[in-house]
Coordinates of C-alpha atoms in Angstrom, one line a residue:
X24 CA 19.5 -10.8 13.6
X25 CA 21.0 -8.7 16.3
X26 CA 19.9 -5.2 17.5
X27 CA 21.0 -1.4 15.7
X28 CA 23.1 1.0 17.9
X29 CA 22.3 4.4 17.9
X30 CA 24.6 7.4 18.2
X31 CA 24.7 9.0 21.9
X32 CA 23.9 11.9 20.4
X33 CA 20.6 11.2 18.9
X34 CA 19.5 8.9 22.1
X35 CA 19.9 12.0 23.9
X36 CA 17.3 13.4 21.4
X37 CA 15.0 10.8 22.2
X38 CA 14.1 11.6 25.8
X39 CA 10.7 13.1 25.0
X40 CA 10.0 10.2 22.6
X41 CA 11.3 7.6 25.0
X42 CA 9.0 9.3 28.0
X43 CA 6.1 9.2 25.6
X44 CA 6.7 5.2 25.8
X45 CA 6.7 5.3 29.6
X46 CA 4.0 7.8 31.0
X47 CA 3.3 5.5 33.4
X48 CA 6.9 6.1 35.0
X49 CA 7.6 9.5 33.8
X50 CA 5.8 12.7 33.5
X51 CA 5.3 13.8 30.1
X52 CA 7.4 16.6 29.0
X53 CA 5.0 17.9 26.5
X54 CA 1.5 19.0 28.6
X55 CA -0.9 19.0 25.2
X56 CA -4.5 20.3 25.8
X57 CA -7.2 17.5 26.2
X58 CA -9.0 17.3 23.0
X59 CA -13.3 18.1 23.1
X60 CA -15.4 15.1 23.6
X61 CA -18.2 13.5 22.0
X62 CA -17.1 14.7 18.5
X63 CA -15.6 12.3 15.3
X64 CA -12.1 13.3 15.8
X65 CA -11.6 13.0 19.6
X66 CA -12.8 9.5 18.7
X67 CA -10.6 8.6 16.8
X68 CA -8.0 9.8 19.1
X69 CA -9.3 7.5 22.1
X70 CA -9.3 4.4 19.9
X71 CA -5.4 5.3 18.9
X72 CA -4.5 5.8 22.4
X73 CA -6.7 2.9 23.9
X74 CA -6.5 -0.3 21.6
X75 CA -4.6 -3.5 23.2
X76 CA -2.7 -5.8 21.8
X77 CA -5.5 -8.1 23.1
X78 CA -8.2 -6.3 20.7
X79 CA -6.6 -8.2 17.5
X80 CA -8.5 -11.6 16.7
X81 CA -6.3 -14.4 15.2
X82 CA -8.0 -13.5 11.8
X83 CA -6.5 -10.0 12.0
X84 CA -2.6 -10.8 12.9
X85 CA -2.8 -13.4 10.6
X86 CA -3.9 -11.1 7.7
X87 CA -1.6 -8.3 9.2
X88 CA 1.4 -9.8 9.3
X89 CA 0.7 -11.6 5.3
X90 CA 0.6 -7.8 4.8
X91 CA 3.7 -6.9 6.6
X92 CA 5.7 -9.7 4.8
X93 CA 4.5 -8.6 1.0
X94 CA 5.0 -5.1 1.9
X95 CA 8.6 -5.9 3.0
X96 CA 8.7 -8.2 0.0
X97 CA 7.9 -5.6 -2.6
X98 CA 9.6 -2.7 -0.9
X99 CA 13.3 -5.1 -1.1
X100 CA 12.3 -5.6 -4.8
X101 CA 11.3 -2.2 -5.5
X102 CA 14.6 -0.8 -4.4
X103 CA 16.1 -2.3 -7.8
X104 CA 13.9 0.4 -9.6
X105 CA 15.3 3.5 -11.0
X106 CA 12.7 5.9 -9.2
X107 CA 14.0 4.2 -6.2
X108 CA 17.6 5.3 -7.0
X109 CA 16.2 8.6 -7.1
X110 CA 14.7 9.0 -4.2
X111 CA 17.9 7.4 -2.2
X112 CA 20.4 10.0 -3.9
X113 CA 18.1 12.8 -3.1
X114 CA 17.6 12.1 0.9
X115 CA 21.7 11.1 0.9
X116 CA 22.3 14.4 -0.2
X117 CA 19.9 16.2 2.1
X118 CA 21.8 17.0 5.3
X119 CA 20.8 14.4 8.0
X120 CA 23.0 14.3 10.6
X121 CA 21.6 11.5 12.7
X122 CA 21.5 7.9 10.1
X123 CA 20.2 5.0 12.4
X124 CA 17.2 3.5 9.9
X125 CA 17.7 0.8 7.5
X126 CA 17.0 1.3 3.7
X127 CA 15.2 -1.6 1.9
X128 CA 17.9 -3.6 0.1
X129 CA 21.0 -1.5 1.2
X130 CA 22.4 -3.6 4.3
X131 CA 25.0 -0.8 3.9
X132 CA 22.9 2.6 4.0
X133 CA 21.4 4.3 7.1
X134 CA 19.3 7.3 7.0
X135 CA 17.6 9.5 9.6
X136 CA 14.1 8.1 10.9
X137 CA 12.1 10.0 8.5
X138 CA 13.8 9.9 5.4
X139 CA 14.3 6.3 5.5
X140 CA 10.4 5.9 6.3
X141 CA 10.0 8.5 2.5
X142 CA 12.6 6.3 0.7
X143 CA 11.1 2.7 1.9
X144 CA 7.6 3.9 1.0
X145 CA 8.7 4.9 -3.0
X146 CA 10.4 1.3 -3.0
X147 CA 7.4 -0.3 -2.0
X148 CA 4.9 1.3 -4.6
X149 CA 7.5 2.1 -7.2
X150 CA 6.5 -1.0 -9.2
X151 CA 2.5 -0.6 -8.1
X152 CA 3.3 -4.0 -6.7
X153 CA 2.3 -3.3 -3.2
X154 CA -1.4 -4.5 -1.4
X155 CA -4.8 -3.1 -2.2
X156 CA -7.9 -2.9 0.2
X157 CA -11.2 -1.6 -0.4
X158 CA -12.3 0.8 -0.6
X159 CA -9.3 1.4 -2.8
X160 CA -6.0 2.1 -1.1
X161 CA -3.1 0.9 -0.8
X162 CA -2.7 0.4 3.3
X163 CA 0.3 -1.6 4.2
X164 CA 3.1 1.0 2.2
X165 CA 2.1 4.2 4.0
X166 CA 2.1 2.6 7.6
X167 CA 5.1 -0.1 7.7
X168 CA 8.3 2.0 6.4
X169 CA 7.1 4.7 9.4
X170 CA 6.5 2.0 11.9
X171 CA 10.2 0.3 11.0
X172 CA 12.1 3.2 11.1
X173 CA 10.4 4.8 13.9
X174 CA 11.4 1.0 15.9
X175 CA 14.8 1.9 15.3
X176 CA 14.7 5.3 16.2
X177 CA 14.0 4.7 19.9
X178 CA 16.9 4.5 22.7
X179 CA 17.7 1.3 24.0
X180 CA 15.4 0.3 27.1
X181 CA 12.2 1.7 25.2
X182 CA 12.4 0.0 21.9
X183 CA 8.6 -1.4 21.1
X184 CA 8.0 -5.0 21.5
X185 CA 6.5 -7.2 18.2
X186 CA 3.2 -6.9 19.3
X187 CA 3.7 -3.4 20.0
X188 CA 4.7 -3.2 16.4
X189 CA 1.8 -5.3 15.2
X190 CA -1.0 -3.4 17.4
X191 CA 0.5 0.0 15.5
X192 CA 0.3 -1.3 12.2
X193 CA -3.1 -2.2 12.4
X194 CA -4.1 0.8 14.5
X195 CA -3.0 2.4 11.4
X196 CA -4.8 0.0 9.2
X197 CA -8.3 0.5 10.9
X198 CA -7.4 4.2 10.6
X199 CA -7.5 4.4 7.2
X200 CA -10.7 2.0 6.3
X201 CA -12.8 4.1 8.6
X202 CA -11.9 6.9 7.2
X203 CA -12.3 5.5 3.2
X204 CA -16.2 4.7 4.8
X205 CA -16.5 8.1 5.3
X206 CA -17.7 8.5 2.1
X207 CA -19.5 6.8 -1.2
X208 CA -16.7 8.1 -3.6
X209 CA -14.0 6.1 -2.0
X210 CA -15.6 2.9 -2.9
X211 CA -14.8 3.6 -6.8
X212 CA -11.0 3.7 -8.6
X213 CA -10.5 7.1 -8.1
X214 CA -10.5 10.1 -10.1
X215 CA -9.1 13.2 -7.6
X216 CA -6.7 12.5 -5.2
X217 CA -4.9 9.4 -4.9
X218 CA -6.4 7.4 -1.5
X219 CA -2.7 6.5 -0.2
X220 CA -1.5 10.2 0.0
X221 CA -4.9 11.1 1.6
X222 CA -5.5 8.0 4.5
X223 CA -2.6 6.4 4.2
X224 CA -0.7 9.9 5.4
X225 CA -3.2 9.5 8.7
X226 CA -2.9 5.9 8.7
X227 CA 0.4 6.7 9.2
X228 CA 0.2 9.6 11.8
X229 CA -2.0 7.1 13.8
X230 CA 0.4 4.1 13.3
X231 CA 3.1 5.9 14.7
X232 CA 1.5 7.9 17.7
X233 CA 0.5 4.1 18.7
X234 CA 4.1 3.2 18.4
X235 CA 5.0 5.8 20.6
X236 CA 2.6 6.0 23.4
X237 CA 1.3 9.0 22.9
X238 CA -1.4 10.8 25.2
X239 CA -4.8 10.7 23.7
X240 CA -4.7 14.7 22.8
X241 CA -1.4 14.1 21.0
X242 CA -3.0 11.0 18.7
X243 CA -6.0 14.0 18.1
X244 CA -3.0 16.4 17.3
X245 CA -1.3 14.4 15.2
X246 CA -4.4 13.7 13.1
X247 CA -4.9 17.5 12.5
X248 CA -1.4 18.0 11.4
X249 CA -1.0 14.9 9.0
X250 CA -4.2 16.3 7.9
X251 CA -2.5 19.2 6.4
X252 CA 0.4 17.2 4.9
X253 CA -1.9 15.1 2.4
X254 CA -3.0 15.0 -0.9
X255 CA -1.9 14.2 -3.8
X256 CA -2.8 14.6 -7.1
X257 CA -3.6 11.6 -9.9
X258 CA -2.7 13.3 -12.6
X259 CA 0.8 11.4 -11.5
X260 CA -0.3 8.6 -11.5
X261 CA 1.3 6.0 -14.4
X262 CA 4.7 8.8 -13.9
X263 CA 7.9 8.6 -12.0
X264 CA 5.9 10.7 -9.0
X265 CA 3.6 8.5 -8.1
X266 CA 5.8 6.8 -5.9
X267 CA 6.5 9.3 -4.2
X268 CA 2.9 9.3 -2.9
X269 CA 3.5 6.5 -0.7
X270 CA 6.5 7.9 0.7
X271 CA 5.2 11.2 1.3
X272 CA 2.3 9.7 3.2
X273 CA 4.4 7.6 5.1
X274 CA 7.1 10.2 6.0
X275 CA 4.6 13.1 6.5
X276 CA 2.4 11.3 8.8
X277 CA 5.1 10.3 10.8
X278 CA 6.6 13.3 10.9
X279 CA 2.9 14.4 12.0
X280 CA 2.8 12.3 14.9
X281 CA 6.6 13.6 16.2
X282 CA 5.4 17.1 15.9
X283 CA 2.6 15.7 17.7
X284 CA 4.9 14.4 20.6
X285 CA 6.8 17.8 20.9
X286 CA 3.6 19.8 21.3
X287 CA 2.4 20.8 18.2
X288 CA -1.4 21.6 18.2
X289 CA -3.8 21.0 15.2
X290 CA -7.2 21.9 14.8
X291 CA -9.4 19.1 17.2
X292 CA -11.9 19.0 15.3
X293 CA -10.3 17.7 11.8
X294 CA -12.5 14.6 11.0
X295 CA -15.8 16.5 11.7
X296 CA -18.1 17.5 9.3
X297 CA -18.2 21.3 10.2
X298 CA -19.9 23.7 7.7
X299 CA -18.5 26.4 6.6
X300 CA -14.9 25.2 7.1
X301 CA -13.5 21.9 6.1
X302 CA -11.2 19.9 7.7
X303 CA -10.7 16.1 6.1
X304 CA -14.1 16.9 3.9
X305 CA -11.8 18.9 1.6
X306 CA -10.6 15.4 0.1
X307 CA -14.1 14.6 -0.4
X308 CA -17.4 16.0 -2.5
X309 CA -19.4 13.6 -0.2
X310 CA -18.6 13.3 3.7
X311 CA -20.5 11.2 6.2
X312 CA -18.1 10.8 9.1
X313 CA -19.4 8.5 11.9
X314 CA -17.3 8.1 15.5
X315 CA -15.0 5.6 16.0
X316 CA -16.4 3.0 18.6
X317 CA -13.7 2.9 21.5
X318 CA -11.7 -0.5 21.5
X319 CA -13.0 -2.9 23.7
X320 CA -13.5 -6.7 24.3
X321 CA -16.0 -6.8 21.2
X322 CA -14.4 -4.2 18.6
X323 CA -14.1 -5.5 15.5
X324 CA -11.0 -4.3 13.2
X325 CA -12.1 -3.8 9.8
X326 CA -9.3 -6.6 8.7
X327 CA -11.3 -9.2 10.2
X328 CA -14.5 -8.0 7.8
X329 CA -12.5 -7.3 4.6
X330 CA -9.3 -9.3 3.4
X331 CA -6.3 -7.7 1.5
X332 CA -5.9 -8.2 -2.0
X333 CA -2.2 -8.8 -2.7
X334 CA -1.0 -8.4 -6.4
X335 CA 0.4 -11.4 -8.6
X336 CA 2.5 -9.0 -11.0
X337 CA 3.8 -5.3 -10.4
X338 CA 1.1 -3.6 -12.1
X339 CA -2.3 -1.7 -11.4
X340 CA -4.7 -4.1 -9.4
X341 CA -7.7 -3.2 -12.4
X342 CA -4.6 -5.3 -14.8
X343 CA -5.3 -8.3 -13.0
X344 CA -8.9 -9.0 -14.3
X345 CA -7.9 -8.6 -17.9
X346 CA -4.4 -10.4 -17.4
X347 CA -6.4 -13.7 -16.4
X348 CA -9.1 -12.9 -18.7
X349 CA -6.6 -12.7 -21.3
X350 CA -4.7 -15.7 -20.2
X351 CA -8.2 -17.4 -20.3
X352 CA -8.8 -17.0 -23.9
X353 CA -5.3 -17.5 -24.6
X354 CA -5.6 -21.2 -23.4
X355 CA -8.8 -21.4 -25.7
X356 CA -7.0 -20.3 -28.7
X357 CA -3.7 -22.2 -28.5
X358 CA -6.1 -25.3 -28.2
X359 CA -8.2 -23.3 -30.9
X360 CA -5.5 -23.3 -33.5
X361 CA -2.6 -25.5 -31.9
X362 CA -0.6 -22.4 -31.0
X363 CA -0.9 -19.0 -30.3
X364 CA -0.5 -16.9 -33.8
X365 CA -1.6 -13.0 -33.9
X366 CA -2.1 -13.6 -37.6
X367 CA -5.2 -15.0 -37.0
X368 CA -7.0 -12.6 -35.1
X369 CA -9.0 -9.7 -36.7
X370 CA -9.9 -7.9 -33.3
X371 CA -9.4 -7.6 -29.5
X372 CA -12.0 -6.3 -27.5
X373 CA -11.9 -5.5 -24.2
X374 CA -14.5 -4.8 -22.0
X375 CA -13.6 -2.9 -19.3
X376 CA -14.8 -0.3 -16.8
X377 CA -14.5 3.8 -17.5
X378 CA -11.1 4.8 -15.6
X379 CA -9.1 7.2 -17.6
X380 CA -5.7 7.5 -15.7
X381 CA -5.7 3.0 -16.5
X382 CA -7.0 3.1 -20.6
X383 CA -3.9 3.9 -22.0
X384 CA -3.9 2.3 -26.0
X385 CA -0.4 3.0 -26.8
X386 CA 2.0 3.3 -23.5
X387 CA 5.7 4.4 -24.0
X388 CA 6.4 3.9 -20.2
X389 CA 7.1 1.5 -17.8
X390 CA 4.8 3.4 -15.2
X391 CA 2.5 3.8 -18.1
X392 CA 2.5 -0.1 -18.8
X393 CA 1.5 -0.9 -15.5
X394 CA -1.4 1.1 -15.9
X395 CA -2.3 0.1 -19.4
X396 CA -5.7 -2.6 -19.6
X397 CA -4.6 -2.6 -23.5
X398 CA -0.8 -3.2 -23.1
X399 CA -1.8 -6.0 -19.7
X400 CA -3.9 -7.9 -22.0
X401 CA -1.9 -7.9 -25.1
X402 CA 1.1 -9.0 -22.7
X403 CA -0.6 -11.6 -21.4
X404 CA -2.1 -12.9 -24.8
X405 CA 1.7 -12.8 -26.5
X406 CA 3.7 -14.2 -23.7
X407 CA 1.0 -16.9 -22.0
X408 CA 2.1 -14.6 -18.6
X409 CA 2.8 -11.0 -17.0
X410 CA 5.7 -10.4 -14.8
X411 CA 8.8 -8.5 -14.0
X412 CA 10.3 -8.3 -17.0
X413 CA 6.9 -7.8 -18.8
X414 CA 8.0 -4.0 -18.0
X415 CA 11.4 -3.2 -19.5
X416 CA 12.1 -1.2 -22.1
X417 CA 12.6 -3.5 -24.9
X418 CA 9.4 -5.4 -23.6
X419 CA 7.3 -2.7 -24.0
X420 CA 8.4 -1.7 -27.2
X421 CA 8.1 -5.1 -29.4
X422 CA 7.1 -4.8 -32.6
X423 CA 4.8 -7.6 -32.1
X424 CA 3.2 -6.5 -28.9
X425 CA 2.7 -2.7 -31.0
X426 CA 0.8 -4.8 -33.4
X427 CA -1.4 -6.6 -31.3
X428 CA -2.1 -2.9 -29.8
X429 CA -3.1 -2.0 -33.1
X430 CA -6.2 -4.5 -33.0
X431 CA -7.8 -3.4 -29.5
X432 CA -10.7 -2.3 -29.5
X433 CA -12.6 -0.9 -25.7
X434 CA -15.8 -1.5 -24.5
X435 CA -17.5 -0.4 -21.5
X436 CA -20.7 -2.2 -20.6
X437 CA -22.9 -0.5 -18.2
X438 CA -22.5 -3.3 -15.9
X439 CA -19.2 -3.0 -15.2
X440 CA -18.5 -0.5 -12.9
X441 CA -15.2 0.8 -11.9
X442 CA -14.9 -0.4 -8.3
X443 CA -12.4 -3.0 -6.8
X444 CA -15.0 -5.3 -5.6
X445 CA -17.3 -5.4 -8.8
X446 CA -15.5 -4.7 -11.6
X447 CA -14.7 -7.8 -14.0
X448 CA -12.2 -8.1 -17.5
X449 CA -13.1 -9.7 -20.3
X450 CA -11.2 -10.3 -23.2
X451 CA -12.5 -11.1 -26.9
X452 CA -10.4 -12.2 -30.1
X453 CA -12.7 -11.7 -33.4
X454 CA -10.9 -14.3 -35.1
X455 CA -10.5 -13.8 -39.2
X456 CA -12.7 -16.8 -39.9
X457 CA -15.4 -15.2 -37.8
X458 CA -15.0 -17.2 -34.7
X459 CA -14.9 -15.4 -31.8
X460 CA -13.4 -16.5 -28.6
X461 CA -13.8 -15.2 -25.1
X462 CA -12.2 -15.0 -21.9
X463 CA -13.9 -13.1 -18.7
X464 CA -12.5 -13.0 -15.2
X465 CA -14.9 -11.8 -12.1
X466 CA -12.4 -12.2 -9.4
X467 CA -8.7 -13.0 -10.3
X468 CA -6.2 -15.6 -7.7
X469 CA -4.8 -12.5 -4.9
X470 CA -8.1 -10.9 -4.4
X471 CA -9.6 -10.6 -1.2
X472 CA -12.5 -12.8 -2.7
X473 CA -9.7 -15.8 -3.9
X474 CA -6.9 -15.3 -1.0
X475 CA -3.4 -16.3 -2.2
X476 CA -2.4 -19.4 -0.5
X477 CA 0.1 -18.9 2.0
X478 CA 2.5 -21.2 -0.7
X479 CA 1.8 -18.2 -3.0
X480 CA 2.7 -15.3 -0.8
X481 CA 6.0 -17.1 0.5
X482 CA 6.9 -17.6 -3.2
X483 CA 6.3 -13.7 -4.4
X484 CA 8.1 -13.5 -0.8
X485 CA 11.7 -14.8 -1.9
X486 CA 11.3 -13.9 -5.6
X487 CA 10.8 -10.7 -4.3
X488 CA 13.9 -10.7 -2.0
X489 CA 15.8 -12.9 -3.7
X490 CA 17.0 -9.8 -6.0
X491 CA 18.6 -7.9 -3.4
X492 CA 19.2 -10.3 -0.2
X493 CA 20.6 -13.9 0.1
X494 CA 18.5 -16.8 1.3
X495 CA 19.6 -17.1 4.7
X496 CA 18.2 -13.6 5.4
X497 CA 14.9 -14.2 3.3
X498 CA 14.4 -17.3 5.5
X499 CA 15.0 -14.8 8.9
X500 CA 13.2 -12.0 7.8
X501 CA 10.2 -15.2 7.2
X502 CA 10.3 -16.3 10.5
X503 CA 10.6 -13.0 12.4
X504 CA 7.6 -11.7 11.0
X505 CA 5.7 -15.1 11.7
X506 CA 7.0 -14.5 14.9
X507 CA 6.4 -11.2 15.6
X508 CA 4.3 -11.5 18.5
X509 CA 7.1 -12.8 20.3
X510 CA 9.8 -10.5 19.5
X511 CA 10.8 -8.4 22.4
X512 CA 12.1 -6.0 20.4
X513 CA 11.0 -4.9 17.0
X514 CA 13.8 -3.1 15.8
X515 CA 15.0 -7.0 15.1
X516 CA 13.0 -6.9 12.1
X517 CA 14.1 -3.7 10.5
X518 CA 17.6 -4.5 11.2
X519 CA 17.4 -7.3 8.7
X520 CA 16.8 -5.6 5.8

């Protein structure tokens, strides 16, 4: 994997960016205002601008960089998708002058820094294949396309190091899970805004100003001013748009953090709970914000206390306790009646938690399949698995998947709640002869209670990248990132894509 030239142009647009990398040499052409002390937001700021590469445990890089390598995994996949042919038509038309950033699955294509970080981001959640934490988000997509287009973007002589990369990554990481803590709602599947387009857009405002070395009042900047590029709605969720959330937050809070670096002011106190005028407690009916303990020798990322969930299928993460519930009671029928036959069942009832935007009886989308519990379990149930192809048109509209749809029935039990980390699926089939057989599922293989084995993620891994890339590049793109640590440049790895 060799490194990416840059046009002389652009590298000469780079000096500020490059001197943000290398205060220590170089005064800082941008003198920002030092942000007030002792509040929430000026603490996050110091832990942006003073983490170490020495403050990540083993646990954490380990977990980090599985994350890196699904992200990458889904994002390569994901720019097969139509909504990704969107997006790439729409920023190839917009006028960029300056194309030095890779495109996921188009070895061909360059695109300026920003615009490649928008169009990576809607390939990564354009199947809803990509990583879930909890509280819900979904952390890695709105940090990594920023953080790999922002490594290329660099002139040659300041390009970040691996574990440059990898400290930024997870600086945006522990950016976003404090701020989910901030408050009781974020804990359940969400009903407002969609947690990516809200944290994930400061996630990646924070990611970036690591990246680039930026002065601890131009972290505290950069927070204010992704703070008023987020948000978006989930009324999109299940559409074409929804996407686009991801790559908004990643674009937007990168774009945050450069206006950030060219002395943009925001207000200092964004992340405070200040009555009377909100800041990040817009996003919120309930906001406790606590400060961010500075890094030190003890800090503990919030990685190291709560493992990633990484999806099995491209759908919903609430799909995966009804898919193995349903695969459960398919096993108990086929051994029921010596093979599966829908004739024989009555009913299908389905107990799952109350989240509107995911109970969908009858979808006529592919978006709206992967955020279906009814159409999930009746897939599972009718073809014994759920995968890529469980989404295509002519998939979706079987005749004898509509008529299994026909027989669900939903139930929500008071004791399952909708929240990532309680939640459970269970499926029943009210058999004609009045047997009833069940199938429940309290934590499904990916979650962060049941890890996938790292056998697992390597497989998802080249299925993934197997659709756009050839094997001698899935095998590099493997052993950079398991590498990463080591690279001495980590423009390496986005140049592989």
């Amino acid at each position: 994997m060799g490194g990416c030239s840059c046009p002389s142009h652009f590298l000469k647009s780079q000096k500020l960016l490059a001197s943000s990398r290398h205060v220590h040499k170089t005064a800082a052409h941008v003198v920002a205002r030092s942000a007030p002390e002792d509040t929430v937001t000026s603490s996050f700021a110091s832990f942006i601008h003073g983490a170490r590469p020495d403050h990540l445990s083993k646990t954490v890089r380990h977990r980090s960089k599985r994350m890196i390598l699904d992200s990458i995994g889904v994002g390569l996949v994901g720019s097969t998708t139509h909504v990704f042919d969107i997006a790439l038509r729409y920023c190839r038309e917009l006028y960029s002058p300056v194309a030095v950033s890779s495109v996921y699955g188009k070895p061909g294509v360059k695109l300026s820094p920003t615009l490649a970080a928008f169009t990576n981001g809607v390939a990564t959640h354009s199947m809803d294949f990509d990583d879930t934490w909890h509280p819900a988000t979904h952390p890695s997509g709105a940090v990594l396309p920023a953080l790999l287009a922002a490594s290329q973007m660099l002139p040659p002589g300041t390009k970040p190091t691996g574990m440059d990369f990898l400290l930024a990554f997870n600086v945006g990481l522990e950016v976003q899970g404090r701020l989910m803590h901030f408050s009781t709602e974020a804990h359940d599947i969400p009903k407002r805004f969609h947690p990516p387009s809200v944290v994930g857009t400061m996630g990646s405002a924070a990611a970036t100003a690591k990246l680039l070395s930026l002065s601890r009042a131009q972290c505290c900047h950069a927070l204010g001013i992704a703070a008023s590029l987020a948000g978006a709605p989930m009324a999109n969720a299940a559409t074409q748009a929804k996407p686009l959330h991801i790559g908004n937050a990643t674009r937007l809070g990168f774009e945050a953090a450069l206006l950030a670096a060219r002395g943009m002011e925001a207000n200092p106190f964004i992340l405070d709970d200040i009555p009377g005028c909100s800041g990040f407690s817009a996003f919120y009916g309930v906001y406790h914000p606590k400060p961010l303990p500075a890094p030190g020798d003890h800090h503990e990322f919030l990685l190291e206390k709560q493992d990633i969930a990484f999806k099995r299928f491209p759908a919903h993460l609430g799909m995966h306790w009804v898919v193995d519930a349903a695969l459960s009671v398919r096993n108990l029928f086929v051994h029921y009646a010596g093979s599966f036959s829908p004739a024989l069942i009555r009913t299908i009832v389905l107990k799952i938690p109350v989240s509107k935007y995911i109970n969908r009886p009858f979808p006529s989308s592919e978006h709206q399949a992967r955020h279906s519990f009814q159409f999930n379990a009746c897939a599972a149930l009718l073809d014994g698995e759920v995968g890529l192809g469980s989404f295509t048109e002519s998939s979706i509209h079987r005749q004898e998947l509509r008529e299994l749809l026909d027989k669900v029935v939903v139930e929500h039990p008071e004791d399952n709640v909708a929240n990532f980390d309680k939640m459970y699926g269970e499926v029943a089939l009210l058999l004609h002869s009045g047997d009833v057989l069940t199938g429940k599922c309290d934590t499904f293989y990916g979650h962060w209670r049941k890890p996938l084995s790292k056998e697992s993620l390597l497989k998802k891994f080249r299925s993934n990248a197997s659709h756009v890339l050839p094997d001698e590049k899935i095998e590099a793109i493997i052993t950079t990132v398991d590498n990463l640590e080591n690279l001495s440049d980590s423009s390496q790895l986005a140049c592989s894509l």
